Amino acid sequence: MMHNRALLLRFNIIIALFVTLLASVCARPSAAASSERQIAVAIEAVPAYAQTDSVPGRAESIAKETSLPDQYAISAEYGYAYDPRENIPFLLARVFAIYDYGTVWHQDRPKTLRFKVEGAVGSTLTPHNDLMASANMLALYYPGNLAGRSLRPYIEAGIGVIYTGFRVKGQGLHYNFNPLLGVGCELPQENGKNPFVAIRLHHLSNAGIDRENRGVNSVELQIGRFF
């Protein structure tokens, strides 16, 4: 049990460092510089006749309006537990929404950093058909310049809660925490309905809330599409 607690602690520390790194290293140098760049981009997108100083605060107002659009998607996932045993395959259907990270958390951020909330429901395939359901929140980051890309890779990490109808030996609870770490790639479409595929590491354990805390580790293949 001590080994599992240490494993979960390291896993959560990695996720926390990952999210912190995305929010800090990738962030613009300063709020002032960020504001200036946003205003410049916004002004370029406005017709010449509208670019005037006659309306106080117009540039700031335009900059506030240039936020990333919200996105929604659905996916199907096949998962396979590799620890503590290899006979718990499962299928999940997942829906999620992606928002501008800075709009949600009210802070400066790189334009390619997003915030994702998602929910999933499914079942194990063997040895029994046991219900699985989860809710998660993640930070999602697209590295590099997105313009003109035929493929759009991304990385993501987060945590949530999960219910499983099954319990492996030593797993004290049906309700557990659910850290996730994944890498994926989108295929951009003109209509925005991008198909995507991802590989995820999927963990569940109760973080020591119960004296029995045998975790379950899985790898998932995720295929989906934005709509």
mmCIF file of C-alpha atoms in Angstrom:
data_model
loop_
_atom_site.group_PDB
_atom_site.id
_atom_site.type_symbol
_atom_site.label_atom_id
_atom_site.label_comp_id
_atom_site.label_asym_id
_atom_site.label_seq_id
_atom_site.Cartn_x
_atom_site.Cartn_y
_atom_site.Cartn_z
ATOM 1 C CA MET A 1 0.000 0.000 0.000
ATOM 2 C CA MET A 2 2.867 2.367 0.776
ATOM 3 C CA HIS A 3 4.266 1.659 -2.688
ATOM 4 C CA ASN A 4 0.928 2.581 -4.280
ATOM 5 C CA ARG A 5 0.677 5.799 -2.259
ATOM 6 C CA ALA A 6 4.157 6.774 -3.333
ATOM 7 C CA LEU A 7 3.326 5.927 -6.965
ATOM 8 C CA LEU A 8 0.136 8.032 -6.872
ATOM 9 C CA LEU A 9 1.951 10.903 -5.159
ATOM 10 C CA ARG A 10 4.627 10.919 -7.871
ATOM 11 C CA PHE A 11 1.967 10.728 -10.576
ATOM 12 C CA ASN A 12 0.054 13.705 -9.144
ATOM 13 C CA ILE A 13 3.272 15.700 -8.711
ATOM 14 C CA ILE A 14 4.135 15.080 -12.381
ATOM 15 C CA ILE A 15 0.688 16.297 -13.460
ATOM 16 C CA ALA A 16 0.917 19.384 -11.245
ATOM 17 C CA LEU A 17 4.357 20.231 -12.612
ATOM 18 C CA PHE A 18 3.118 19.646 -16.158
ATOM 19 C CA VAL A 19 0.166 22.042 -15.795
ATOM 20 C CA THR A 20 2.321 24.625 -14.007
ATOM 21 C CA LEU A 21 4.939 24.396 -16.760
ATOM 22 C CA LEU A 22 2.335 24.972 -19.454
ATOM 23 C CA ALA A 23 0.884 27.964 -17.653
ATOM 24 C CA SER A 24 4.225 29.594 -16.848
ATOM 25 C CA VAL A 25 6.893 28.655 -19.396
ATOM 26 C CA CYS A 26 4.529 29.044 -22.328
ATOM 27 C CA ALA A 27 2.968 32.263 -21.016
ATOM 28 C CA ARG A 28 3.726 35.605 -22.596
ATOM 29 C CA PRO A 29 6.507 37.642 -20.925
ATOM 30 C CA SER A 30 4.194 40.102 -19.178
ATOM 31 C CA ALA A 31 0.596 41.195 -18.982
ATOM 32 C CA ALA A 32 1.489 44.567 -20.500
ATOM 33 C CA ALA A 33 3.344 43.055 -23.439
ATOM 34 C CA SER A 34 0.519 40.551 -23.917
ATOM 35 C CA SER A 35 -2.044 43.344 -23.986
ATOM 36 C CA GLU A 36 -0.043 45.287 -26.563
ATOM 37 C CA ARG A 37 0.265 42.269 -28.856
ATOM 38 C CA GLN A 38 -3.425 41.413 -28.508
ATOM 39 C CA ILE A 39 -4.379 45.007 -29.361
ATOM 40 C CA ALA A 40 -2.055 44.987 -32.380
ATOM 41 C CA VAL A 41 -3.559 41.742 -33.702
ATOM 42 C CA ALA A 42 -7.073 42.983 -33.076
ATOM 43 C CA ILE A 43 -6.421 46.314 -34.836
ATOM 44 C CA GLU A 44 -4.995 44.515 -37.895
ATOM 45 C CA ALA A 45 -8.244 42.581 -38.198
ATOM 46 C CA VAL A 46 -10.335 45.788 -38.232
ATOM 47 C CA PRO A 47 -10.988 47.711 -41.480
ATOM 48 C CA ALA A 48 -8.809 50.776 -41.969
ATOM 49 C CA TYR A 49 -11.716 53.172 -41.630
ATOM 50 C CA ALA A 50 -12.429 51.770 -38.150
ATOM 51 C CA GLN A 51 -8.842 52.179 -36.917
ATOM 52 C CA THR A 52 -9.197 55.529 -35.231
ATOM 53 C CA ASP A 53 -8.253 57.048 -31.952
ATOM 54 C CA SER A 54 -11.462 59.062 -31.864
ATOM 55 C CA VAL A 55 -13.163 56.446 -29.678
ATOM 56 C CA PRO A 56 -11.392 56.099 -26.304
ATOM 57 C CA GLY A 57 -10.676 52.510 -25.290
ATOM 58 C CA ARG A 58 -11.689 51.089 -28.690
ATOM 59 C CA ALA A 59 -8.498 49.069 -29.096
ATOM 60 C CA GLU A 60 -8.870 47.562 -25.626
ATOM 61 C CA SER A 61 -12.487 46.670 -26.376
ATOM 62 C CA ILE A 62 -11.518 44.991 -29.657
ATOM 63 C CA ALA A 63 -8.743 43.023 -27.938
ATOM 64 C CA LYS A 64 -11.185 41.656 -25.381
ATOM 65 C CA GLU A 65 -13.403 40.380 -28.179
ATOM 66 C CA THR A 66 -10.625 38.312 -29.804
ATOM 67 C CA SER A 67 -10.865 35.111 -27.753
ATOM 68 C CA LEU A 68 -10.562 31.522 -28.917
ATOM 69 C CA PRO A 69 -13.835 29.827 -29.826
ATOM 70 C CA ASP A 70 -15.252 27.106 -27.609
ATOM 71 C CA GLN A 71 -15.066 23.575 -29.008
ATOM 72 C CA TYR A 72 -17.077 20.419 -28.382
ATOM 73 C CA ALA A 73 -16.298 16.824 -29.282
ATOM 74 C CA ILE A 74 -17.185 13.197 -28.779
ATOM 75 C CA SER A 75 -14.893 10.166 -28.748
ATOM 76 C CA ALA A 76 -14.797 6.395 -28.311
ATOM 77 C CA GLU A 77 -12.009 4.755 -26.304
ATOM 78 C CA TYR A 78 -10.625 1.292 -25.854
ATOM 79 C CA GLY A 79 -8.642 0.792 -22.660
ATOM 80 C CA TYR A 80 -6.511 -2.054 -21.400
ATOM 81 C CA ALA A 81 -5.281 -2.406 -17.815
ATOM 82 C CA TYR A 82 -1.638 -3.430 -17.557
ATOM 83 C CA ASP A 83 -1.390 -3.247 -13.735
ATOM 84 C CA PRO A 84 -2.142 -5.031 -11.449
ATOM 85 C CA ARG A 85 -3.421 -7.597 -13.965
ATOM 86 C CA GLU A 86 -3.988 -7.702 -17.703
ATOM 87 C CA ASN A 87 -7.566 -8.940 -17.981
ATOM 88 C CA ILE A 88 -9.607 -5.735 -17.597
ATOM 89 C CA PRO A 89 -10.262 -4.336 -21.096
ATOM 90 C CA PHE A 90 -12.940 -1.649 -21.278
ATOM 91 C CA LEU A 91 -14.804 0.654 -23.670
ATOM 92 C CA LEU A 92 -15.757 4.278 -22.946
ATOM 93 C CA ALA A 93 -17.794 6.935 -24.750
ATOM 94 C CA ARG A 94 -16.598 10.432 -23.898
ATOM 95 C CA VAL A 95 -17.928 13.949 -24.501
ATOM 96 C CA PHE A 96 -15.948 17.083 -23.745
ATOM 97 C CA ALA A 97 -15.779 20.830 -24.136
ATOM 98 C CA ILE A 98 -12.643 22.944 -24.652
ATOM 99 C CA TYR A 99 -12.431 26.581 -23.577
ATOM 100 C CA ASP A 100 -9.884 29.380 -23.666
ATOM 101 C CA TYR A 101 -7.656 28.760 -20.632
ATOM 102 C CA GLY A 102 -7.316 32.443 -19.768
ATOM 103 C CA THR A 103 -11.048 33.100 -20.030
ATOM 104 C CA VAL A 104 -11.792 30.336 -17.532
ATOM 105 C CA TRP A 105 -8.984 31.093 -15.074
ATOM 106 C CA HIS A 106 -8.726 34.871 -15.730
ATOM 107 C CA GLN A 107 -4.988 34.948 -16.323
ATOM 108 C CA ASP A 108 -2.497 35.575 -19.093
ATOM 109 C CA ARG A 109 -1.757 32.490 -21.201
ATOM 110 C CA PRO A 110 -0.412 31.387 -24.577
ATOM 111 C CA LYS A 111 -3.117 31.275 -27.230
ATOM 112 C CA THR A 112 -2.605 27.542 -27.698
ATOM 113 C CA LEU A 113 -3.269 26.632 -24.042
ATOM 114 C CA ARG A 114 -6.822 25.349 -23.549
ATOM 115 C CA PHE A 115 -8.950 24.113 -20.661
ATOM 116 C CA LYS A 116 -10.931 20.900 -21.132
ATOM 117 C CA VAL A 117 -13.828 19.432 -19.139
ATOM 118 C CA GLU A 118 -15.128 16.000 -20.004
ATOM 119 C CA GLY A 119 -17.377 13.160 -18.952
ATOM 120 C CA ALA A 120 -17.244 9.479 -19.878
ATOM 121 C CA VAL A 121 -19.345 6.370 -19.391
ATOM 122 C CA GLY A 122 -18.711 2.787 -20.415
ATOM 123 C CA SER A 123 -18.134 -0.744 -19.261
ATOM 124 C CA THR A 124 -15.486 -3.366 -18.767
ATOM 125 C CA LEU A 125 -15.560 -6.188 -21.312
ATOM 126 C CA THR A 126 -14.149 -9.051 -19.241
ATOM 127 C CA PRO A 127 -14.366 -10.833 -16.878
ATOM 128 C CA HIS A 128 -17.705 -9.012 -16.285
ATOM 129 C CA ASN A 129 -19.586 -6.063 -17.755
ATOM 130 C CA ASP A 130 -19.031 -3.563 -14.941
ATOM 131 C CA LEU A 131 -20.087 0.083 -15.214
ATOM 132 C CA MET A 132 -17.430 2.796 -15.452
ATOM 133 C CA ALA A 133 -18.173 6.550 -15.296
ATOM 134 C CA SER A 134 -15.857 9.526 -14.838
ATOM 135 C CA ALA A 135 -15.636 13.330 -14.911
ATOM 136 C CA ASN A 136 -12.324 15.120 -15.506
ATOM 137 C CA MET A 137 -10.711 18.499 -16.102
ATOM 138 C CA LEU A 138 -7.454 18.915 -18.018
ATOM 139 C CA ALA A 139 -5.026 21.465 -19.394
ATOM 140 C CA LEU A 140 -4.440 20.962 -23.127
ATOM 141 C CA TYR A 141 -1.563 22.525 -25.057
ATOM 142 C CA TYR A 142 -0.870 22.716 -28.793
ATOM 143 C CA PRO A 143 2.908 23.184 -29.277
ATOM 144 C CA GLY A 144 4.150 25.418 -32.084
ATOM 145 C CA ASN A 145 2.359 27.678 -34.546
ATOM 146 C CA LEU A 146 -1.071 26.354 -35.505
ATOM 147 C CA ALA A 147 -1.426 28.331 -38.730
ATOM 148 C CA GLY A 148 -1.108 26.296 -41.913
ATOM 149 C CA ARG A 149 -0.659 22.992 -40.102
ATOM 150 C CA SER A 150 -2.088 19.874 -41.754
ATOM 151 C CA LEU A 151 -1.578 18.012 -38.470
ATOM 152 C CA ARG A 152 -2.096 19.577 -35.055
ATOM 153 C CA PRO A 153 -0.391 17.617 -32.215
ATOM 154 C CA TYR A 154 -1.252 18.283 -28.590
ATOM 155 C CA ILE A 155 -0.436 17.155 -25.069
ATOM 156 C CA GLU A 156 -2.795 17.132 -22.097
ATOM 157 C CA ALA A 157 -2.896 16.290 -18.400
ATOM 158 C CA GLY A 158 -5.443 16.523 -15.635
ATOM 159 C CA ILE A 159 -7.393 14.781 -12.921
ATOM 160 C CA GLY A 160 -10.952 13.875 -12.046
ATOM 161 C CA VAL A 161 -13.121 11.336 -10.271
ATOM 162 C CA ILE A 162 -14.221 7.906 -11.465
ATOM 163 C CA TYR A 163 -16.660 5.185 -10.449
ATOM 164 C CA THR A 164 -15.960 1.555 -11.343
ATOM 165 C CA GLY A 165 -18.341 -1.340 -10.756
ATOM 166 C CA PHE A 166 -15.333 -3.605 -10.306
ATOM 167 C CA ARG A 167 -12.716 -3.596 -7.558
ATOM 168 C CA VAL A 168 -9.390 -5.390 -7.890
ATOM 169 C CA LYS A 169 -7.937 -7.090 -4.844
ATOM 170 C CA GLY A 170 -6.733 -4.400 -2.450
ATOM 171 C CA GLN A 171 -8.787 -1.624 -4.078
ATOM 172 C CA GLY A 172 -10.814 -0.294 -1.170
ATOM 173 C CA LEU A 173 -13.411 1.859 -2.929
ATOM 174 C CA HIS A 174 -15.582 1.962 -6.027
ATOM 175 C CA TYR A 175 -15.096 5.762 -6.170
ATOM 176 C CA ASN A 176 -11.544 6.926 -6.920
ATOM 177 C CA PHE A 177 -9.447 9.770 -8.276
ATOM 178 C CA ASN A 178 -8.578 9.543 -11.965
ATOM 179 C CA PRO A 179 -5.333 11.242 -13.148
ATOM 180 C CA LEU A 180 -4.866 11.314 -16.933
ATOM 181 C CA LEU A 181 -1.905 12.058 -19.202
ATOM 182 C CA GLY A 182 -2.136 11.972 -22.989
ATOM 183 C CA VAL A 183 -0.688 12.881 -26.370
ATOM 184 C CA GLY A 184 -2.762 13.237 -29.506
ATOM 185 C CA CYS A 185 -3.117 14.777 -32.924
ATOM 186 C CA GLU A 186 -5.932 16.543 -34.779
ATOM 187 C CA LEU A 187 -6.493 16.679 -38.523
ATOM 188 C CA PRO A 188 -7.776 20.255 -39.092
ATOM 189 C CA GLN A 189 -10.790 20.680 -41.384
ATOM 190 C CA GLU A 190 -12.188 23.847 -42.954
ATOM 191 C CA ASN A 191 -15.503 23.353 -41.169
ATOM 192 C CA GLY A 192 -13.791 22.885 -37.791
ATOM 193 C CA LYS A 193 -15.045 19.301 -37.413
ATOM 194 C CA ASN A 194 -11.545 17.968 -36.807
ATOM 195 C CA PRO A 195 -11.048 14.215 -36.358
ATOM 196 C CA PHE A 196 -8.423 13.287 -33.779
ATOM 197 C CA VAL A 197 -6.645 10.344 -32.236
ATOM 198 C CA ALA A 198 -4.844 10.108 -28.890
ATOM 199 C CA ILE A 199 -3.049 7.759 -26.539
ATOM 200 C CA ARG A 200 -3.733 8.208 -22.841
ATOM 201 C CA LEU A 201 -2.335 6.861 -19.586
ATOM 202 C CA HIS A 202 -5.260 6.252 -17.234
ATOM 203 C CA HIS A 203 -4.899 5.733 -13.466
ATOM 204 C CA LEU A 204 -7.373 5.245 -10.651
ATOM 205 C CA SER A 205 -6.847 5.083 -6.880
ATOM 206 C CA ASN A 206 -8.267 6.718 -3.758
ATOM 207 C CA ALA A 207 -5.125 8.625 -2.612
ATOM 208 C CA GLY A 208 -5.163 6.897 0.766
ATOM 209 C CA ILE A 209 -8.735 7.824 1.727
ATOM 210 C CA ASP A 210 -9.279 4.134 2.380
ATOM 211 C CA ARG A 211 -6.653 1.940 4.028
ATOM 212 C CA GLU A 212 -6.787 -0.310 0.948
ATOM 213 C CA ASN A 213 -5.573 1.626 -2.041
ATOM 214 C CA ARG A 214 -4.450 -0.712 -4.792
ATOM 215 C CA GLY A 215 -4.423 1.396 -7.950
ATOM 216 C CA VAL A 216 -5.280 0.305 -11.481
ATOM 217 C CA ASN A 217 -3.185 1.543 -14.412
ATOM 218 C CA SER A 218 -4.374 1.402 -18.009
ATOM 219 C CA VAL A 219 -3.491 2.660 -21.468
ATOM 220 C CA GLU A 220 -6.235 3.943 -23.785
ATOM 221 C CA LEU A 221 -6.654 4.491 -27.501
ATOM 222 C CA GLN A 222 -9.016 7.423 -28.156
ATOM 223 C CA ILE A 223 -10.617 8.277 -31.506
ATOM 224 C CA GLY A 224 -13.083 11.108 -31.949
ATOM 225 C CA ARG A 225 -14.271 14.208 -33.776
ATOM 226 C CA PHE A 226 -15.216 17.793 -33.012
ATOM 227 C CA PHE A 227 -18.721 18.947 -33.938
#
